[in-house]
Amino acid sequence: METVAIRTLDKNYFVKVGNGAMDGLAPFLKENFPALTSLLVITDETVGRLYLQELENRLEGQQLHVKVVPSGEEAKTFDVYYGCLSFALEKKLDRKSLILAFGGGAVGDLAGFVAATFMRGIPFIQIPTTILAHDSAVGGKVAINHPLGKNMIGAFHQPEAVFYDLRYLETLPQSERRSGFAEAIKHALIKDAEFYEWLLDNVTRLDAIQDSILEGLLVKGIRIKGDIVEKDEKELGVRAFLNFGHTLGHAIEGECGYGRITHGEAVLIGMLFALKLSKEILGLSFDSSGFRDWIEKLGYKSAIPEGVSADNLLQRMKQDKKSTGGKVMFVLLKETGSPVKMEISDELLLSRLNEFQRR
Ligand code: NAD
Ligand code: MG
């Protein structure tokens, strides 16, 4: 078990990571929220079916309400968000209530946004249940989607604490493991060349990562994310480096329709493309074919899915939050572990996207 401290201007909190991390939840509430009036658990159908009973047992004696939302990206709609707010009002939550976000990144983003906006903000705790959530549960970005763009409606709202019990990860489907692990690869590539080498050596399959290796890589990823958030909570500078792979990744996700490809799988293709641009523009020295072999062995796709047009991808990238004035910004690497943010012209992007697709 490890405890990682996260420091932001807004709040300091910890992330407890490991098998059994959840044993700390009830004592934490007792100690830090003695005047707690009620708890609202927001979870999705899948996680609820698997683990809600266990959570309820842990919180016996508390005034507990549970809102179950659809699994996956469907949780992050206006309708579901509105439903959560109505539920919270009906159950008479007040400013001394607390929300528990129990699930993957989708539930975390939704529940966090409910917490950020209900009565102008009430506290919440993240209880992540996916590998990806080592990224999403830390840093306080919370959001829902708009039909015109992912995560377009949101806030910065830091959790009170994060309890990351790795026992939950045992039931994760393979595609979700891949999705989450892509963000760990991202953390390594943007911040820590040694960590990247360590991943190459230690992670050769995703269905049976040894407990100690899994804990090690998640803790490392959380520290990297925490360091960046500490320096730049509101994404005015270095936090943007966390978007490595995401400029194209988000566009691919959007074009495929959320659901045909997972977030991490799309980001991984985005990272491959960003690595290619980094080699060409910044002279990055990087063994791309070794990287490609490794990720293909782990079951990732290394090409943009069939039928997705380069023009449409470009249009999506121009509309993205990360671009300003219609200029597309990319995070590239000078070296492994040292990112820069750069504007890439439409012409260059189109031509390289077309090449990348033909490969
Ligand atoms: P998710 O919450 O949709 O979970 C993926 C799937 O796994 C869902 O179907 C879910 O029901 C299921 N699941 C969750 N835990 C499980 C478990 N223990 N066993 C079996 N099944 C389980 O998605 P995710 O991949 O965790 O996160 C993706 C979301 O996170 C996206 O919406 C993305 O925008 C967001 N995100 C946010 C941030 C941030 O900083 N806020 C960062 C990265 C990603
Ligand atoms: Mg991401």
XYZ file of C-alpha atoms and ligand atoms in Angstrom:
404
model
C 0.000 0.000 0.000
C 1.283 3.447 -0.891
C 0.040 6.924 -0.081
C 0.710 9.665 -2.597
C 0.275 13.267 -1.485
C -1.290 15.697 -3.956
C -0.842 19.405 -3.304
C -2.899 22.006 -5.118
C -3.654 25.649 -4.353
C -7.175 24.647 -3.647
C -6.593 21.581 -1.506
C -4.085 19.021 -0.307
C -5.210 15.440 -0.325
C -3.872 11.929 -0.575
C -4.343 8.990 -2.880
C -4.230 5.635 -1.103
C -3.205 2.975 -3.596
C -3.109 -0.771 -3.073
C -5.035 -3.868 -2.146
C -7.170 -2.943 0.839
C -7.013 0.842 0.333
C -10.772 1.028 0.942
C -10.346 -0.009 4.555
C -9.349 3.595 5.153
C -12.590 5.133 3.881
C -14.887 4.831 6.907
C -12.230 6.013 9.410
C -11.373 8.932 7.108
C -15.001 10.062 7.003
C -15.359 9.751 10.741
C -12.258 11.768 11.429
C -12.639 14.483 8.808
C -16.399 14.847 8.458
C -17.866 14.517 11.948
C -20.861 16.689 10.973
C -21.659 14.743 7.812
C -25.411 14.740 7.139
C -25.603 12.273 4.244
C -23.617 10.498 1.594
C -24.559 10.190 -2.052
C -22.903 7.339 -3.900
C -22.856 7.800 -7.648
C -21.892 4.605 -9.424
C -22.609 2.911 -12.732
C -24.605 -0.234 -13.466
C -21.559 -2.449 -13.847
C -19.633 -1.320 -10.799
C -22.859 -1.151 -8.806
C -23.696 -4.747 -9.649
C -20.226 -5.923 -8.697
C -19.349 -3.855 -5.653
C -22.188 -1.729 -4.302
C -23.181 -4.194 -1.616
C -19.627 -4.255 -0.343
C -19.493 -0.455 -0.218
C -22.812 -0.284 1.612
C -21.543 -2.746 4.189
C -18.515 -0.558 4.796
C -20.676 2.501 5.376
C -23.249 0.932 7.667
C -24.775 3.455 10.019
C -24.404 6.398 7.615
C -27.303 8.117 5.882
C -26.607 6.697 2.423
C -28.272 7.391 -0.946
C -27.306 5.650 -4.153
C -27.699 6.883 -7.710
C -26.899 4.292 -10.370
C -26.122 5.724 -13.810
C -25.445 4.016 -17.176
C -21.999 2.490 -17.623
C -19.409 4.210 -19.750
C -19.509 7.508 -21.571
C -23.314 7.565 -21.446
C -22.991 8.634 -17.834
C -21.585 11.979 -18.947
C -24.703 13.462 -20.546
C -26.815 16.447 -19.527
C -29.759 14.139 -18.851
C -27.847 11.945 -16.463
C -26.258 14.984 -14.801
C -29.686 16.591 -14.350
C -31.012 13.315 -12.970
C -28.272 13.278 -10.350
C -29.019 16.854 -9.299
C -32.738 16.099 -9.020
C -31.991 13.015 -6.982
C -29.701 14.999 -4.675
C -32.423 17.623 -4.144
C -35.137 15.016 -3.570
C -32.957 13.270 -1.011
C -32.331 16.635 0.632
C -28.592 16.654 0.361
C -27.151 19.799 1.863
C -23.793 21.505 2.130
C -22.697 19.074 4.812
C -23.310 16.116 2.490
C -20.589 14.384 0.548
C -20.562 12.576 -2.771
C -18.714 9.319 -3.370
C -17.704 8.817 -6.997
C -17.563 5.043 -7.279
C -16.427 3.809 -10.683
C -14.179 4.587 -13.595
C -13.303 7.921 -15.124
C -16.775 8.475 -16.530
C -18.433 8.189 -13.126
C -15.617 10.227 -11.558
C -16.068 13.052 -14.052
C -19.856 13.060 -13.709
C -19.997 12.738 -9.928
C -17.234 15.314 -9.547
C -19.156 17.770 -11.707
C -22.321 17.150 -9.709
C -20.299 17.836 -6.549
C -18.738 20.961 -8.079
C -22.079 22.487 -8.976
C -24.614 21.228 -6.437
C -25.257 24.163 -4.109
C -22.142 25.809 -5.589
C -19.967 22.940 -4.566
C -19.948 20.194 -1.960
C -17.080 17.826 -1.119
C -16.532 14.537 -2.883
C -14.272 11.510 -2.684
C -12.990 9.520 -5.618
C -13.145 5.735 -5.398
C -11.713 4.717 -8.772
C -12.246 1.219 -10.128
C -10.375 1.255 -13.445
C -6.718 1.497 -14.437
C -7.499 4.628 -16.407
C -8.795 6.289 -13.290
C -5.238 6.554 -11.899
C -5.279 9.513 -14.268
C -8.839 10.808 -14.077
C -9.321 10.576 -10.308
C -6.370 12.852 -9.596
C -6.188 16.538 -10.437
C -9.715 17.843 -10.047
C -10.849 18.146 -13.643
C -14.499 17.148 -13.769
C -16.852 17.361 -16.725
C -19.697 16.081 -18.812
C -19.890 15.933 -22.598
C -21.790 18.112 -25.034
C -22.967 16.608 -28.320
C -20.471 18.974 -29.979
C -17.512 17.965 -27.878
C -16.176 15.790 -25.128
C -15.653 17.248 -21.645
C -16.844 20.649 -22.839
C -18.910 21.459 -19.768
C -16.959 21.150 -16.565
C -15.104 22.597 -13.633
C -12.007 22.250 -11.503
C -13.037 20.611 -8.257
C -10.495 18.668 -6.226
C -11.592 15.610 -4.252
C -11.138 15.332 -0.486
C -9.264 12.071 -0.946
C -8.839 9.203 -3.384
C -9.143 5.582 -2.247
C -7.781 3.398 -5.013
C -8.292 -0.216 -4.060
C -6.622 -2.388 -6.663
C -8.804 -5.369 -5.785
C -11.531 -3.735 -7.871
C -9.375 -3.950 -10.981
C -9.565 -7.744 -11.079
C -12.916 -7.682 -12.861
C -11.879 -5.158 -15.528
C -12.339 -6.385 -19.088
C -9.237 -6.627 -21.234
C -10.142 -3.670 -23.451
C -10.500 -1.448 -20.388
C -7.122 -2.591 -19.080
C -5.627 -1.535 -22.380
C -7.434 1.762 -22.262
C -6.085 2.582 -18.829
C -2.581 1.353 -19.405
C -2.232 3.740 -22.364
C -2.346 6.657 -19.908
C 0.430 5.061 -17.869
C 2.528 4.842 -21.047
C 1.717 8.503 -21.641
C 2.861 9.494 -18.156
C 6.142 7.691 -18.728
C 6.770 9.164 -22.168
C 6.167 12.768 -21.128
C 8.030 12.686 -17.849
C 10.327 9.775 -17.207
C 12.428 7.883 -19.731
C 13.521 5.343 -17.109
C 9.932 4.595 -16.196
C 9.229 4.033 -19.892
C 12.113 1.541 -20.146
C 10.866 -0.154 -17.001
C 7.392 -0.517 -18.531
C 8.878 -2.014 -21.702
C 10.720 -4.616 -19.631
C 8.073 -5.385 -17.056
C 4.749 -5.231 -18.823
C 4.523 -7.916 -21.463
C 0.856 -8.780 -21.065
C -2.065 -6.909 -19.597
C -4.319 -9.711 -18.404
C -1.973 -10.823 -15.684
C 0.178 -7.972 -14.474
C 1.729 -8.951 -11.160
C 0.215 -7.059 -8.214
C 3.467 -5.382 -7.277
C 4.122 -4.246 -10.851
C 0.593 -2.923 -11.203
C 0.809 -1.008 -7.945
C 4.233 0.297 -8.916
C 3.167 1.610 -12.274
C -0.027 3.199 -10.978
C 1.805 4.924 -8.141
C 4.411 6.214 -10.551
C 1.722 7.494 -12.933
C -0.139 9.187 -10.076
C 3.050 10.889 -8.862
C 3.760 12.230 -12.340
C 0.212 13.483 -12.704
C 0.310 14.941 -9.181
C 3.573 16.787 -9.826
C 2.201 18.366 -12.964
C -1.101 19.349 -11.346
C 0.794 20.855 -8.411
C 2.711 23.115 -10.789
C -0.266 24.021 -12.931
C -3.677 23.193 -11.533
C -5.710 25.171 -14.068
C -3.864 24.085 -17.206
C -2.237 27.406 -18.043
C 1.118 25.804 -18.772
C 2.726 22.407 -18.153
C -0.524 20.591 -17.434
C -1.148 20.726 -21.158
C 1.628 18.141 -21.567
C -0.818 15.598 -20.193
C -2.598 15.999 -23.502
C 0.173 14.078 -25.248
C -1.566 11.795 -27.748
C -4.912 13.415 -27.008
C -5.169 15.921 -29.854
C -5.544 13.177 -32.425
C -6.853 10.682 -29.844
C -9.928 12.759 -29.024
C -10.586 13.338 -32.720
C -10.460 9.589 -33.408
C -12.774 8.903 -30.475
C -15.191 11.515 -31.769
C -15.121 10.228 -35.346
C -15.644 6.623 -34.317
C -18.480 7.570 -32.006
C -17.647 7.023 -28.358
C -17.884 3.290 -27.856
C -16.215 1.807 -30.938
C -12.766 2.472 -29.579
C -11.791 3.133 -25.968
C -10.261 6.426 -24.876
C -6.853 4.922 -24.194
C -6.751 2.948 -27.419
C -7.450 6.153 -29.344
C -4.849 8.055 -27.322
C -2.291 5.382 -28.076
C -2.755 5.887 -31.813
C -2.507 9.617 -31.112
C 0.796 9.063 -29.292
C 2.194 7.053 -32.204
C 1.339 9.918 -34.520
C 2.777 12.524 -32.147
C 5.975 10.472 -31.895
C 6.225 10.441 -35.666
C 5.814 14.238 -35.798
C 8.332 14.608 -32.970
C 10.931 12.672 -34.924
C 10.347 14.697 -38.040
C 10.063 18.162 -36.491
C 12.192 17.955 -33.356
C 14.618 15.199 -34.250
C 13.427 12.986 -31.385
C 15.511 9.878 -31.156
C 13.152 7.044 -30.336
C 12.819 3.401 -31.301
C 9.372 3.624 -32.883
C 9.374 0.141 -34.306
C 10.248 -1.332 -30.898
C 7.399 0.696 -29.408
C 4.996 -0.420 -32.101
C 5.907 -4.101 -31.650
C 5.431 -3.821 -27.902
C 2.020 -2.160 -28.048
C 0.800 -4.518 -30.764
C 1.779 -7.457 -28.553
C -0.244 -5.878 -25.781
C -3.221 -5.877 -28.136
C -3.365 -2.224 -29.200
C -4.257 -1.055 -32.679
C -1.524 1.014 -34.227
C -3.494 2.550 -37.087
C -6.431 4.892 -37.423
C -9.598 2.771 -37.748
C -10.902 2.105 -41.277
C -13.239 4.627 -42.789
C -12.091 7.610 -40.723
C -11.126 10.503 -42.988
C -8.127 12.760 -42.416
C -10.232 15.838 -43.247
C -12.766 15.023 -40.584
C -10.037 14.387 -38.046
C -8.510 17.771 -38.826
C -11.871 19.515 -38.428
C -12.337 17.853 -35.048
C -8.863 18.853 -33.912
C -9.573 22.465 -34.819
C -12.724 22.467 -32.672
C -10.987 20.888 -29.709
C -10.644 22.822 -26.414
C -6.891 22.488 -26.789
C -6.799 24.566 -29.958
C -7.109 28.316 -29.901
C -8.382 30.417 -32.768
C -8.692 27.281 -34.893
C -4.952 26.530 -34.642
C -4.174 22.947 -33.818
C -1.785 22.460 -30.903
C 0.193 19.277 -30.439
C 2.291 18.068 -27.558
C 5.502 16.671 -29.036
C 8.644 15.243 -27.461
C 12.147 16.656 -27.809
C 13.353 13.619 -25.942
C 11.578 10.913 -24.033
C 10.455 12.692 -20.860
C 10.696 16.190 -22.261
C 7.585 17.506 -23.962
C 6.865 20.773 -25.751
C 3.642 22.282 -27.023
C 3.572 23.337 -30.676
C 1.213 24.630 -33.259
C 1.080 22.381 -36.319
C -0.173 23.781 -39.595
C -3.244 22.323 -41.255
C -1.275 21.458 -44.410
C 1.389 19.504 -42.581
C -1.199 17.720 -40.460
C -3.300 16.661 -43.422
C -0.349 15.358 -45.344
C 1.104 13.428 -42.385
C -2.294 12.049 -41.437
C -2.751 10.755 -44.953
C 0.682 9.132 -44.854
C -0.014 7.668 -41.435
C -3.261 6.149 -42.713
C -1.660 4.635 -45.789
C 1.129 3.038 -43.840
P -15.467 4.282 -17.555
O -15.783 4.901 -16.269
O -16.430 4.432 -18.649
O -15.162 2.734 -17.299
C -14.968 1.888 -18.387
C -15.893 0.663 -18.330
O -15.432 -0.225 -17.331
C -17.325 0.992 -17.986
O -18.177 0.200 -18.765
C -17.436 0.600 -16.526
O -18.733 0.238 -16.158
C -16.488 -0.565 -16.448
N -15.882 -0.770 -15.150
C -15.410 0.162 -14.303
N -14.804 -0.407 -13.259
C -14.916 -1.736 -13.418
C -14.473 -2.852 -12.670
N -13.769 -2.711 -11.571
N -14.759 -4.097 -13.151
C -15.435 -4.240 -14.319
N -15.861 -3.227 -15.074
C -15.604 -1.994 -14.626
O -14.129 4.841 -18.157
P -12.606 4.969 -17.789
O -11.894 4.304 -18.867
O -12.293 4.611 -16.385
O -12.435 6.548 -17.921
C -12.702 7.236 -19.131
C -13.312 8.555 -18.818
O -12.416 9.299 -18.003
C -13.571 9.407 -20.041
O -14.846 9.947 -19.946
C -12.515 10.506 -19.953
O -12.948 11.708 -20.519
C -12.325 10.627 -18.485
N -11.020 11.156 -18.088
C -10.984 12.199 -17.245
C -9.776 12.722 -16.831
C -9.747 13.840 -15.854
O -8.676 14.378 -15.581
N -10.850 14.190 -15.290
C -8.590 12.168 -17.272
C -8.650 11.087 -18.131
C -9.883 10.586 -18.529
Mg -6.865 10.770 -21.253
